[in-house]
Coordinates of C-alpha atoms in Angstrom, one line a residue:
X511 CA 3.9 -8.6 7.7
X512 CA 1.9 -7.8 10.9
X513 CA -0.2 -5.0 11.4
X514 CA -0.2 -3.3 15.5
X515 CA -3.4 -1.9 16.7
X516 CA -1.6 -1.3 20.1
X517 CA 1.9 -2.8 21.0
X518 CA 3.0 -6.5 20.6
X519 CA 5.3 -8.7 22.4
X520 CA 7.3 -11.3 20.6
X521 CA 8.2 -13.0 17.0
X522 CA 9.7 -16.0 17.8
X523 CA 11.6 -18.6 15.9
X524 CA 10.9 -22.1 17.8
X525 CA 13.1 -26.0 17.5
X526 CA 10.9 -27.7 20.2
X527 CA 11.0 -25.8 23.5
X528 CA 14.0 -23.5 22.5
X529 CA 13.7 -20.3 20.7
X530 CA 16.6 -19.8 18.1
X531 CA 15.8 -16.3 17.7
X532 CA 13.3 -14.1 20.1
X533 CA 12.7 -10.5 18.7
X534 CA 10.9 -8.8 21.4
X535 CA 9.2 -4.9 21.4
X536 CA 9.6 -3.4 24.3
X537 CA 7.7 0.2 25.9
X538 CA 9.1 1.0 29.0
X539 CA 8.8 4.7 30.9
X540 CA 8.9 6.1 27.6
X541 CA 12.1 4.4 26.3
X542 CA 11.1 1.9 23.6
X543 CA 13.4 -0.2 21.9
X544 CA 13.9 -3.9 20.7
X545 CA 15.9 -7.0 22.5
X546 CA 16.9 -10.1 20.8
X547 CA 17.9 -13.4 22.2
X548 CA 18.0 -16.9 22.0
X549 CA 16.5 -19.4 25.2
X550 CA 18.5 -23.0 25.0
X551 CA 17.6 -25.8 27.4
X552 CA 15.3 -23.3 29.8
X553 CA 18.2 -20.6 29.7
X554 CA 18.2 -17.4 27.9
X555 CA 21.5 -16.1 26.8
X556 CA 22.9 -12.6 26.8
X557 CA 20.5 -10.1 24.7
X558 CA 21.3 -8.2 22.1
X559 CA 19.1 -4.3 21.7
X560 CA 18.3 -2.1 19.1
X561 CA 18.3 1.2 21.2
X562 CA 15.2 2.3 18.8
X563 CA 11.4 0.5 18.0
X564 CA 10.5 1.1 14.7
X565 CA 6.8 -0.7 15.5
X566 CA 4.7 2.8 16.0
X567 CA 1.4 1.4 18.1
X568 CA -1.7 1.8 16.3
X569 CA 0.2 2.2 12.8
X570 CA 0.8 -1.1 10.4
X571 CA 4.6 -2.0 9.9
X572 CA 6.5 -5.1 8.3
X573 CA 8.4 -7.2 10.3
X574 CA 11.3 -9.0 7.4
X575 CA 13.6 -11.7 8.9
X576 CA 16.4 -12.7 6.0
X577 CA 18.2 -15.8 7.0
X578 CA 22.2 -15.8 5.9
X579 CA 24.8 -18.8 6.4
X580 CA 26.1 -16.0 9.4
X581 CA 23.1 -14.1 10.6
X582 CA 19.6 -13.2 11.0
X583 CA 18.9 -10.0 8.8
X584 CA 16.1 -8.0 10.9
X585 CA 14.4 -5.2 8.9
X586 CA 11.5 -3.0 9.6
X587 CA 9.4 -1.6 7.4
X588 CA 12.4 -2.0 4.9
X589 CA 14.8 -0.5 7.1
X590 CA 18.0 -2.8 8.7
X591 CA 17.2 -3.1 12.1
X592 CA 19.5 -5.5 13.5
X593 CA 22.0 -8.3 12.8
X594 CA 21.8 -11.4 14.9
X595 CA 24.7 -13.8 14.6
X596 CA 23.1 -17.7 14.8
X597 CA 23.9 -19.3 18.2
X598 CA 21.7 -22.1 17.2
X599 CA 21.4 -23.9 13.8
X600 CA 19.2 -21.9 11.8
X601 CA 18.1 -25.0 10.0
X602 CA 16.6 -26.3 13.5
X603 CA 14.0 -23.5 13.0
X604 CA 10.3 -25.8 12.8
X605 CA 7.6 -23.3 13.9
X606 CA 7.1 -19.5 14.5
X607 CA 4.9 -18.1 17.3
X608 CA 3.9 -14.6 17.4
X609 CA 2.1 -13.0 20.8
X610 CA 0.5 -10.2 21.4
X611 CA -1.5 -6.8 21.2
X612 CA -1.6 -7.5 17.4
X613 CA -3.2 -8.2 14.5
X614 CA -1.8 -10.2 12.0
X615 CA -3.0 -10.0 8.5
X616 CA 0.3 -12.0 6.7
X617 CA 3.2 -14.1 7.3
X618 CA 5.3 -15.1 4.8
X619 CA 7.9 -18.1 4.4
X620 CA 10.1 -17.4 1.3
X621 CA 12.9 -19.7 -0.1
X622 CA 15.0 -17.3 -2.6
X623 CA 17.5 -19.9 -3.5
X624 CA 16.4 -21.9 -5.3
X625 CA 13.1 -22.1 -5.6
X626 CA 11.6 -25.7 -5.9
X627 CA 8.1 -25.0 -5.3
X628 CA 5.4 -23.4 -7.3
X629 CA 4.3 -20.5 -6.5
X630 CA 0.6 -19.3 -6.7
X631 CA -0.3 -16.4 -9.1
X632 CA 0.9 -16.0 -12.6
X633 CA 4.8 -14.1 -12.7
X634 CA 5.6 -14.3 -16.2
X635 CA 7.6 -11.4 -17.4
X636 CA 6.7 -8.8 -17.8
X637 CA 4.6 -9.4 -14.7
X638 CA 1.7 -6.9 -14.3
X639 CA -0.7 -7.2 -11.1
X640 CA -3.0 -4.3 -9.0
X641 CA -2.3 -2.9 -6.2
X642 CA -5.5 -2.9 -4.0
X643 CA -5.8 0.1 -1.9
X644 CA -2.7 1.8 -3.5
X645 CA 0.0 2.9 -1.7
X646 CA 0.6 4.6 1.3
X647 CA 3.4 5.4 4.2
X648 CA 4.4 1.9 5.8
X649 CA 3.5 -0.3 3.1
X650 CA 6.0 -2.3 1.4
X651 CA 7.3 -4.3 -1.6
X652 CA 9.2 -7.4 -1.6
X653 CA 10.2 -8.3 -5.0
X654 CA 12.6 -11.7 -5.5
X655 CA 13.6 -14.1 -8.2
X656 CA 16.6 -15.3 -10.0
X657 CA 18.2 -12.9 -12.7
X658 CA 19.3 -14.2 -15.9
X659 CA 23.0 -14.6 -16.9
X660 CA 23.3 -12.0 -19.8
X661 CA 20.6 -10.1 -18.8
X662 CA 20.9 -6.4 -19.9
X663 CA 18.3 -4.8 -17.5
X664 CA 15.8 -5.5 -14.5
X665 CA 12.8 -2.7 -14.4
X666 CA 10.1 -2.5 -12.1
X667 CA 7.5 0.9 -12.5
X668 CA 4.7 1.5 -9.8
X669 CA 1.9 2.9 -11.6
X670 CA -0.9 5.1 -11.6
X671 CA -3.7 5.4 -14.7
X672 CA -1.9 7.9 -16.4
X673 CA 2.2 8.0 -15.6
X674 CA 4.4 5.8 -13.5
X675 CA 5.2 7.4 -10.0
X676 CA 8.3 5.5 -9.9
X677 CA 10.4 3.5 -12.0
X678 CA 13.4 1.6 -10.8
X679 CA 15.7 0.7 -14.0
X680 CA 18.9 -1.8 -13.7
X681 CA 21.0 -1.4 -16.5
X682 CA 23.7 -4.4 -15.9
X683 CA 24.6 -3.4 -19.8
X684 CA 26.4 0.0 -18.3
X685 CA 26.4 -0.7 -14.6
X686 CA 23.8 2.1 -13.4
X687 CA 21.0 2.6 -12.2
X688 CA 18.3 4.8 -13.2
X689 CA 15.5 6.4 -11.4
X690 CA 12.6 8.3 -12.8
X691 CA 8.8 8.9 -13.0
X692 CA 6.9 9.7 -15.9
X693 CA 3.4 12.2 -16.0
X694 CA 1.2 13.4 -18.3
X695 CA 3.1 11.9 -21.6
X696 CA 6.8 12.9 -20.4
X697 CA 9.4 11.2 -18.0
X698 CA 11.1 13.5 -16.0
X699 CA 14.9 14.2 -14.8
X700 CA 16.4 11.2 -14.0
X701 CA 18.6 10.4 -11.5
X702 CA 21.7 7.8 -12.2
X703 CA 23.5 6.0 -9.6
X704 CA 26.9 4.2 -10.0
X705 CA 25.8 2.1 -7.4
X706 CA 24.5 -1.4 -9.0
X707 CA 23.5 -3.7 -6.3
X708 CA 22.0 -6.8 -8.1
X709 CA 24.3 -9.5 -10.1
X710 CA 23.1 -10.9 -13.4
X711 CA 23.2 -15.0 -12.7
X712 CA 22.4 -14.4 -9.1
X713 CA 18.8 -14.4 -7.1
X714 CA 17.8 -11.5 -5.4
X715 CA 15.4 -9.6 -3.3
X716 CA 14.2 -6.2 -3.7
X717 CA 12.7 -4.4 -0.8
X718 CA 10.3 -1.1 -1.9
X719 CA 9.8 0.9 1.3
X720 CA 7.3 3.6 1.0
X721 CA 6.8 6.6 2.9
X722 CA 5.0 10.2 2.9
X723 CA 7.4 11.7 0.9
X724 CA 10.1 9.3 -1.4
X725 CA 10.4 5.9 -1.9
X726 CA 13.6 3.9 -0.2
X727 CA 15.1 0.6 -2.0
X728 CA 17.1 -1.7 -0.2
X729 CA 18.6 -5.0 -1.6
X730 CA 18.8 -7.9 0.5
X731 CA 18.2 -5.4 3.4
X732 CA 20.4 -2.8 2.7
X733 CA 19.4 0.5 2.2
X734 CA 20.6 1.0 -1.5
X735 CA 18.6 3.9 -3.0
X736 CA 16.1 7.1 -1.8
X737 CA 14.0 8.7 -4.6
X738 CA 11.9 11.5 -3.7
X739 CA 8.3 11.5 -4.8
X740 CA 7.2 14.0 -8.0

């Protein structure tokens, strides 16, 4: 996660001298949008754009690379941005360099299958933990972990003192998925989906976008669920 205080230049992946991946901002004449590329043995290859820049200058925005056996998964501020096939071992990857107008205030390396090492904090379930400054547009939630075989539900609630602003409820029992809030001793309508995007027996990661007005979910990078705010 990177925060811009004007515009940045480049993430990049590094093996040595080459960069496997090169994801690379760009604010020209008023046309913004982002070019990805790969430089092997001093030569860059052909580049690949997103014909939009989802990195607003001045505003903080989350950067997410999810690495697959086929592709780089590029998401910003929990939105798919771009799919990059691998045109170098992904595994070659040693280093990341970002450069800059930029401020960066967290980088994270996550392993979500498995997971051999500890990690710090306490996530026993059910897993309770503040969220200092609260919430606001831009910020974003990255939930991951392994889900039990036989497991009848996953839930996850943001909270406030006195309801839950949102609560996200996998039911793997019925195959649905429920999405409620609940204020000032009563939950309220909810809304069911069909659409069940996690597997019980399976890891998975959970992306909680947040912006002025509703809440998007997106599993593994894809856009799964929208629920307005109450």
């Amino acid at each position: 996660m990177w925060t811009s205080s004007g515009r940045f230049q480049q993430v990049n992946l590094l093996h040595c001298s080459d960069v496997v991946l090169h994801v690379n901002p760009r604010y020209e004449n008023g046309h913004e949008y982002v070019v990805h590329n790969t430089l092997q043995n001093g030569s860059w290859g052909s580049e690949e754009r997103a014909e939009e820049c989802p990195f607003p200058r001045g505003k903080p925005f989350a950067l997410q690379i999810f690495v697959t056996h086929e592709h780089y998964k590029i998401s910003a501020n929990g939105k798919p941005l771009w799919e990059y096939k691998h045109r170098v071992l992904f595994s070659r990857v040693d280093s990341i360099h970002v450069s800059g107008m930029v401020d960066v205030n967290l980088v994270l390396v996550q392993f979500p299958e498995p997971l051999y090492a500890p990690i710090p904090g306490n996530f026993r379930i059910p897993y309770k933990s503040i969220i200092y400054g609260g919430l606001y547009a831009g910020k974003t939630i990255v939930i991951q972990g392994l889900i039990y075989f036989h497991a009848k539900s996953l839930e996850v609630s943001l909270r406030h003192k006195t309801g839950v602003a949102f609560n996200y409820h996998c039911h793997f029992d019925k195959n649905v998925v429920v999405l409620n809030n609940y204020e000032k001793g009563e939950w309220g309508e909810p809304e069911q989906h069909d659409e069940m995007p996690y597997t019980s027996g399976q890891h998975f990661q959970m992306t909680i976008c947040c912006s002025n007005n509703h809440y998007t979910v997106f599993a593994s990078g894809v856009e799964v669920h929208t629920y307005v705010t109450r």
